[in-house]
C-alpha cells in the first residue's frame, strides 16, 4: 500500500485541508503499420483521406479483420504493466453518432478487455515512489476528424485516423496530487516507448489523457468526480488538475455539491468548462460486435512476446545502480529514455560509471537542453565522450581542460586525443615547469605569502594564479603539493 497521507500534498481551502483524488484514462495510439481492422496505413502527415480503406469509410458490406500486430502490441504493453493478460476478450460496438464516425459506432472492448489489472511504479522527486494500480487496458478504434477551419461555410471530414488502433489504459484512482499525476503519465510514456508499442508523441495526439478529479477531506470516502477530456500535454494535465480541484473545493465550501460531468480544460483561460453533464451522458448501448469473433490466443503466444521484451526502465535502473554504482537519482535520469540509457552504457562500459554518469548528465544533457536537442541529435558521440573520460582518467588532461575539449568536439568534431595533442592541451605534470611558475608568483607577491602563512585558506588564490600562469594545464594535485611545500602550509 502507499504511504499515509503526506500533508504537503493537501490543498488548503478556506475551511481546512482537502485531498485531491485522481484517476486517468490514457489513450495511446498503437505503433503499427496498418489499422486495427483494415490494411490502410497509419502514417502521419498524409493528405486528408489518403489513408482510408473501404472498411474505414464504413462502406456497406465491409467486414473488419483483426490486425495481429495490434493484438501483440496490446499484450506487450500488458506485460510491461505487469498486468493480467486475458486469453479471451470481446469486441463491442459503442454506438453514437458523430460526423467523423461513419460506422455510427466505435469498435471497442467493454466488459472483457484484453488486459486486466496491473501496476506502474512511479518515482517522485525527493526520492519517494508510489505504486499506481492499472484497472484495465483495452483495444479500440480511433475516430476521424472534423475540420472546421478549411472553409467559411462548410466543415470537412478527414478519415485518416478512422480505425487506427488505440490502447485505452485506465488507472485506479490512486493519484493524490498534480505532481503524482504528471509523474505517472511520464513514467507510463517511458514504458510504452521502451516497449515500442506507442511513440508517446503528445503533440501529434498519439497520447492523450482523460483526467478524473475529485476532492475529499482526509479519511472521507471518495467524492464525486469530474472528467476532464483530452488533455494533450503533461504540463496541461498538472494545470487542469490544480484548477479543477480548487473549483470543486470552492463549490463544496460554499455549501454546494459537485455534479458528475465531463469538462474541457482551456489552457489559455486556465479554467475547466462543462462539456456535458451526466444527465445528458450517452447511452452507448454496447453490444458484442457480430462481425468479430471473440479474440482468443494461447499462453504460448504470450510467452513468445514476453521472451522478446526489452529490459524495461525499472529493471535497467536497478542494474545501473548495482553495476555502475550510480545513485538512484542519476539512474532514474538516465533510464528516462532508452536512447539516453544506451548512450550512457556505451560511455560507461569499461570505465568509471559514476564519472561517465556525471559527464552524460551534467555536461552532455546540460548542453543538449540548452540547444533544445535530443540525445539522437548529439554532435558528441558516446565514443568521443568516452575518449574524453579516458583522457581525464589517465591524467592526460584535467577535468577543467576536459570541458574545453568537450566544447571543441561539440562544435568541430574530431578525435579528443588528437585535439589534445594538436592544441597542446596536455596536462603539465612536469614539476620543474610548475615550480618555475610558482617561484615567479611567490617572488611577485611577498605580502600574500606572509598572509598565507597565517591564513592557509589563501592557498586557493595561489592555486588559481598557478593555473592561470600554466594556461590551466598544470596537474592540480602537483600544484597543491608544491605550493604547500613552498609556502610551508600543512
Ligand atoms: P466510467 O466507467 O464511468 O468511465 P470508471 O470506473 O471506468 O468509470 O472510472 C474512470 C476513471 O475514473 C478511472 O481512471 C478511475 O480511476 C477514475 N475514478 C473513479 N472514481 C474516481 C473518483 N472518485 N475520483 C477520481 N477519479 C476517479
Ligand atoms: Mg471508463
mmCIF file with all atom_site columns, N, CA, C and O in Angstrom, residues 5 10 17-19 216-220:
data_model
loop_
_atom_site.group_PDB
_atom_site.id
_atom_site.type_symbol
_atom_site.label_atom_id
_atom_site.label_alt_id
_atom_site.label_comp_id
_atom_site.label_asym_id
_atom_site.label_entity_id
_atom_site.label_seq_id
_atom_site.pdbx_PDB_ins_code
_atom_site.Cartn_x
_atom_site.Cartn_y
_atom_site.Cartn_z
_atom_site.occupancy
_atom_site.B_iso_or_equiv
_atom_site.pdbx_formal_charge
_atom_site.auth_seq_id
_atom_site.auth_comp_id
_atom_site.auth_asym_id
_atom_site.auth_atom_id
_atom_site.pdbx_PDB_model_num
ATOM 1  N N  . UNK A 1 5   ? -1.183  9.666  4.209  1.00 0.00 ? 5   UNK A N  1
ATOM 2  C CA . UNK A 1 5   ? -1.331  10.968 3.552  1.00 0.00 ? 5   UNK A CA 1
ATOM 3  C C  . UNK A 1 5   ? -0.173  11.900 3.897  1.00 0.00 ? 5   UNK A C  1
ATOM 4  O O  . UNK A 1 5   ? 0.175   12.089 5.051  1.00 0.00 ? 5   UNK A O  1
ATOM 5  N N  . UNK A 1 10  ? -1.698  18.094 0.404  1.00 0.00 ? 10  UNK A N  1
ATOM 6  C CA . UNK A 1 10  ? -3.071  18.572 0.590  1.00 0.00 ? 10  UNK A CA 1
ATOM 7  C C  . UNK A 1 10  ? -3.219  19.995 0.058  1.00 0.00 ? 10  UNK A C  1
ATOM 8  O O  . UNK A 1 10  ? -2.269  20.759 -0.003 1.00 0.00 ? 10  UNK A O  1
ATOM 9  N N  . UNK A 1 17  ? -8.015  21.504 5.126  1.00 0.00 ? 17  UNK A N  1
ATOM 10 C CA . UNK A 1 17  ? -7.237  20.846 4.077  1.00 0.00 ? 17  UNK A CA 1
ATOM 11 C C  . UNK A 1 17  ? -8.082  19.854 3.288  1.00 0.00 ? 17  UNK A C  1
ATOM 12 O O  . UNK A 1 17  ? -8.931  19.162 3.845  1.00 0.00 ? 17  UNK A O  1
ATOM 13 N N  . UNK A 1 18  ? -7.793  19.764 2.005  1.00 0.00 ? 18  UNK A N  1
ATOM 14 C CA . UNK A 1 18  ? -8.501  18.848 1.100  1.00 0.00 ? 18  UNK A CA 1
ATOM 15 C C  . UNK A 1 18  ? -7.504  17.942 0.397  1.00 0.00 ? 18  UNK A C  1
ATOM 16 O O  . UNK A 1 18  ? -6.408  18.374 0.055  1.00 0.00 ? 18  UNK A O  1
ATOM 17 N N  . UNK A 1 19  ? -7.947  16.705 0.188  1.00 0.00 ? 19  UNK A N  1
ATOM 18 C CA . UNK A 1 19  ? -7.129  15.776 -0.579 1.00 0.00 ? 19  UNK A CA 1
ATOM 19 C C  . UNK A 1 19  ? -7.738  15.638 -1.970 1.00 0.00 ? 19  UNK A C  1
ATOM 20 O O  . UNK A 1 19  ? -8.951  15.471 -2.104 1.00 0.00 ? 19  UNK A O  1
ATOM 21 N N  . UNK A 1 216 ? -11.771 15.427 -1.390 1.00 0.00 ? 216 UNK A N  1
ATOM 22 C CA . UNK A 1 216 ? -12.405 14.943 -0.157 1.00 0.00 ? 216 UNK A CA 1
ATOM 23 C C  . UNK A 1 216 ? -11.577 15.408 1.033  1.00 0.00 ? 216 UNK A C  1
ATOM 24 O O  . UNK A 1 216 ? -10.407 15.766 0.908  1.00 0.00 ? 216 UNK A O  1
ATOM 25 N N  . UNK A 1 217 ? -12.195 15.365 2.195  1.00 0.00 ? 217 UNK A N  1
ATOM 26 C CA . UNK A 1 217 ? -11.463 15.547 3.440  1.00 0.00 ? 217 UNK A CA 1
ATOM 27 C C  . UNK A 1 217 ? -10.724 14.245 3.721  1.00 0.00 ? 217 UNK A C  1
ATOM 28 O O  . UNK A 1 217 ? -11.265 13.163 3.454  1.00 0.00 ? 217 UNK A O  1
ATOM 29 N N  . UNK A 1 218 ? -9.516  14.352 4.264  1.00 0.00 ? 218 UNK A N  1
ATOM 30 C CA . UNK A 1 218 ? -8.722  13.150 4.529  1.00 0.00 ? 218 UNK A CA 1
ATOM 31 C C  . UNK A 1 218 ? -9.541  12.148 5.345  1.00 0.00 ? 218 UNK A C  1
ATOM 32 O O  . UNK A 1 218 ? -10.175 12.513 6.335  1.00 0.00 ? 218 UNK A O  1
ATOM 33 N N  . UNK A 1 219 ? -9.553  10.900 4.915  1.00 0.00 ? 219 UNK A N  1
ATOM 34 C CA . UNK A 1 219 ? -10.269 9.857  5.646  1.00 0.00 ? 219 UNK A CA 1
ATOM 35 C C  . UNK A 1 219 ? -11.697 9.668  5.173  1.00 0.00 ? 219 UNK A C  1
ATOM 36 O O  . UNK A 1 219 ? -12.317 8.643  5.461  1.00 0.00 ? 219 UNK A O  1
ATOM 37 N N  . UNK A 1 220 ? -12.253 10.637 4.464  1.00 0.00 ? 220 UNK A N  1
ATOM 38 C CA . UNK A 1 220 ? -13.625 10.507 3.951  1.00 0.00 ? 220 UNK A CA 1
ATOM 39 C C  . UNK A 1 220 ? -13.653 9.556  2.752  1.00 0.00 ? 220 UNK A C  1
ATOM 40 O O  . UNK A 1 220 ? -12.619 9.317  2.131  1.00 0.00 ? 220 UNK A O  1
#
